[in-house]
PDB file of C-alpha atoms in Angstrom:
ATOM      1  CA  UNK A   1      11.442  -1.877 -21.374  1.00  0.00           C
ATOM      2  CA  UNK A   2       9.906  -0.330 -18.438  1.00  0.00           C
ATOM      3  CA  UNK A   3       6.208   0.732 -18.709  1.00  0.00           C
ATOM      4  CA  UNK A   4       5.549   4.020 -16.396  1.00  0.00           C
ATOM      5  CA  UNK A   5       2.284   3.602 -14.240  1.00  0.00           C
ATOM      6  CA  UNK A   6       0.411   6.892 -13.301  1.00  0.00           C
ATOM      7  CA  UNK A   7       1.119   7.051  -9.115  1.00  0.00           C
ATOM      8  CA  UNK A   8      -2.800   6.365  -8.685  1.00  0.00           C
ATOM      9  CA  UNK A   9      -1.755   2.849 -10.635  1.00  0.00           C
ATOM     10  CA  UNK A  10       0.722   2.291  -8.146  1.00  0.00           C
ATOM     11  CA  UNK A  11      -1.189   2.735  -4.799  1.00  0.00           C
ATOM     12  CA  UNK A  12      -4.071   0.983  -6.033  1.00  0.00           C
ATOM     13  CA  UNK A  13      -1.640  -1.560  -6.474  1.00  0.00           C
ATOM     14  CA  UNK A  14      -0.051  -1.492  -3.407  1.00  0.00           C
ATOM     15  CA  UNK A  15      -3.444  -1.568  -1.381  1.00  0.00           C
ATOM     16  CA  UNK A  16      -3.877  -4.950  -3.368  1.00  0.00           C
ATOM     17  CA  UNK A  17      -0.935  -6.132  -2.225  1.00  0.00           C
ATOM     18  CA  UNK A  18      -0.795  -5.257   1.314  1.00  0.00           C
ATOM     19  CA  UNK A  19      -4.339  -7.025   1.644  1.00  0.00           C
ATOM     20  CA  UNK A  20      -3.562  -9.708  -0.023  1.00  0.00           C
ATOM     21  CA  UNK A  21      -0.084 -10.322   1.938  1.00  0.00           C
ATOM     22  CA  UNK A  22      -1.996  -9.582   4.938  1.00  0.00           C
ATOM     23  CA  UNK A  23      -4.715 -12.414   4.134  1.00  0.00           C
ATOM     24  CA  UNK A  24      -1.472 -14.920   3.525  1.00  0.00           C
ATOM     25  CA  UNK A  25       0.919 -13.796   7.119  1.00  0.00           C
ATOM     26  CA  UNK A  26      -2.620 -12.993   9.192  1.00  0.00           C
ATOM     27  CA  UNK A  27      -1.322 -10.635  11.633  1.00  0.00           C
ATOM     28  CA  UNK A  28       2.077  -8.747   9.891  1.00  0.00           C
ATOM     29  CA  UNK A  29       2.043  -5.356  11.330  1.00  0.00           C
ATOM     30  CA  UNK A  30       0.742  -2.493   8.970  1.00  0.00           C
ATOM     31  CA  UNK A  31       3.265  -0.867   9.233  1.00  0.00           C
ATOM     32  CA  UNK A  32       5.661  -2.809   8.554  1.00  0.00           C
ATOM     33  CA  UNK A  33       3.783  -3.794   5.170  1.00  0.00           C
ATOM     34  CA  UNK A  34       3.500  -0.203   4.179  1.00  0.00           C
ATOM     35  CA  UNK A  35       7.088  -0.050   4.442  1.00  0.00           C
ATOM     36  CA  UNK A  36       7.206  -3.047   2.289  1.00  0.00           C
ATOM     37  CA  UNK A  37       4.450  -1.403  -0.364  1.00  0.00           C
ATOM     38  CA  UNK A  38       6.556   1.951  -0.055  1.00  0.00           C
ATOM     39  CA  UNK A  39       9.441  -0.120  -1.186  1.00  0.00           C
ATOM     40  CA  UNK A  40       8.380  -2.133  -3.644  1.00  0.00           C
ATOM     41  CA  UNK A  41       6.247   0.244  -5.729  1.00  0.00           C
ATOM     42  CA  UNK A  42       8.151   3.319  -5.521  1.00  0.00           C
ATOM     43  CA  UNK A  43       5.775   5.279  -3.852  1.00  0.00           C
ATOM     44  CA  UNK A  44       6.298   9.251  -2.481  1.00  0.00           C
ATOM     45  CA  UNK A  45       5.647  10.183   1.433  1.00  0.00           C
ATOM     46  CA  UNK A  46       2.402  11.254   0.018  1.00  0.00           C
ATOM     47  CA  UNK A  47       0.764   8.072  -0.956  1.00  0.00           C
ATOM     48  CA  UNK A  48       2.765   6.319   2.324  1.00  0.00           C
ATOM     49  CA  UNK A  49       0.243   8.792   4.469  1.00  0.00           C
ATOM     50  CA  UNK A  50      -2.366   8.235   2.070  1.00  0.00           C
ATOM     51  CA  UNK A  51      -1.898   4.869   2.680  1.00  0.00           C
ATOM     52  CA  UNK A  52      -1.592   5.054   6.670  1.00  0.00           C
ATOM     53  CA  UNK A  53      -5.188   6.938   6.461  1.00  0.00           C
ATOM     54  CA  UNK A  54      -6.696   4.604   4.372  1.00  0.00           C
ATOM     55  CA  UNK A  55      -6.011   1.418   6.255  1.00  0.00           C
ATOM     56  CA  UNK A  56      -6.698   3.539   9.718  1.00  0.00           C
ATOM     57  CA  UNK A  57     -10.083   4.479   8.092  1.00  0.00           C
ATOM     58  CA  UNK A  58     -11.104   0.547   7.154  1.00  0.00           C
ATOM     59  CA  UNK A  59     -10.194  -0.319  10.935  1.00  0.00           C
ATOM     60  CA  UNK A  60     -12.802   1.608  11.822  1.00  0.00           C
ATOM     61  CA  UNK A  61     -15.540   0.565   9.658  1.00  0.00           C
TER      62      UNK A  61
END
């Protein structure tokens, strides 16, 4: 049975993952891991942006 995650679940979950994934390959491009995260936890064109902001906005601090 399938437990159903609120979509704030799911892109805190996906942020975990890209990092981590990005720790283990070093340099994997982002977007190409977003794609991945997109992918693999179901997530809207919403939360893909929100994700493209949010990685943008660590670069630069």
């Amino acid at each position: 049975m399938t437990t159903v995650m609120p979509q704030s679940e799911l892109t805190r979950k996906a942020i975990k993952w890209i990092c981590e994934s990005m720790e283990k390959s070093g340099e994997a491009p982002l977007n190409k891991m977003i794609e991945q995260a997109a992918a693999r936890f179901n997530l809207s064109p919403l939360d893909v942006e929100f994700l493209q902001r949010f990685f943008r906005e660590q670069g630069k601090g």
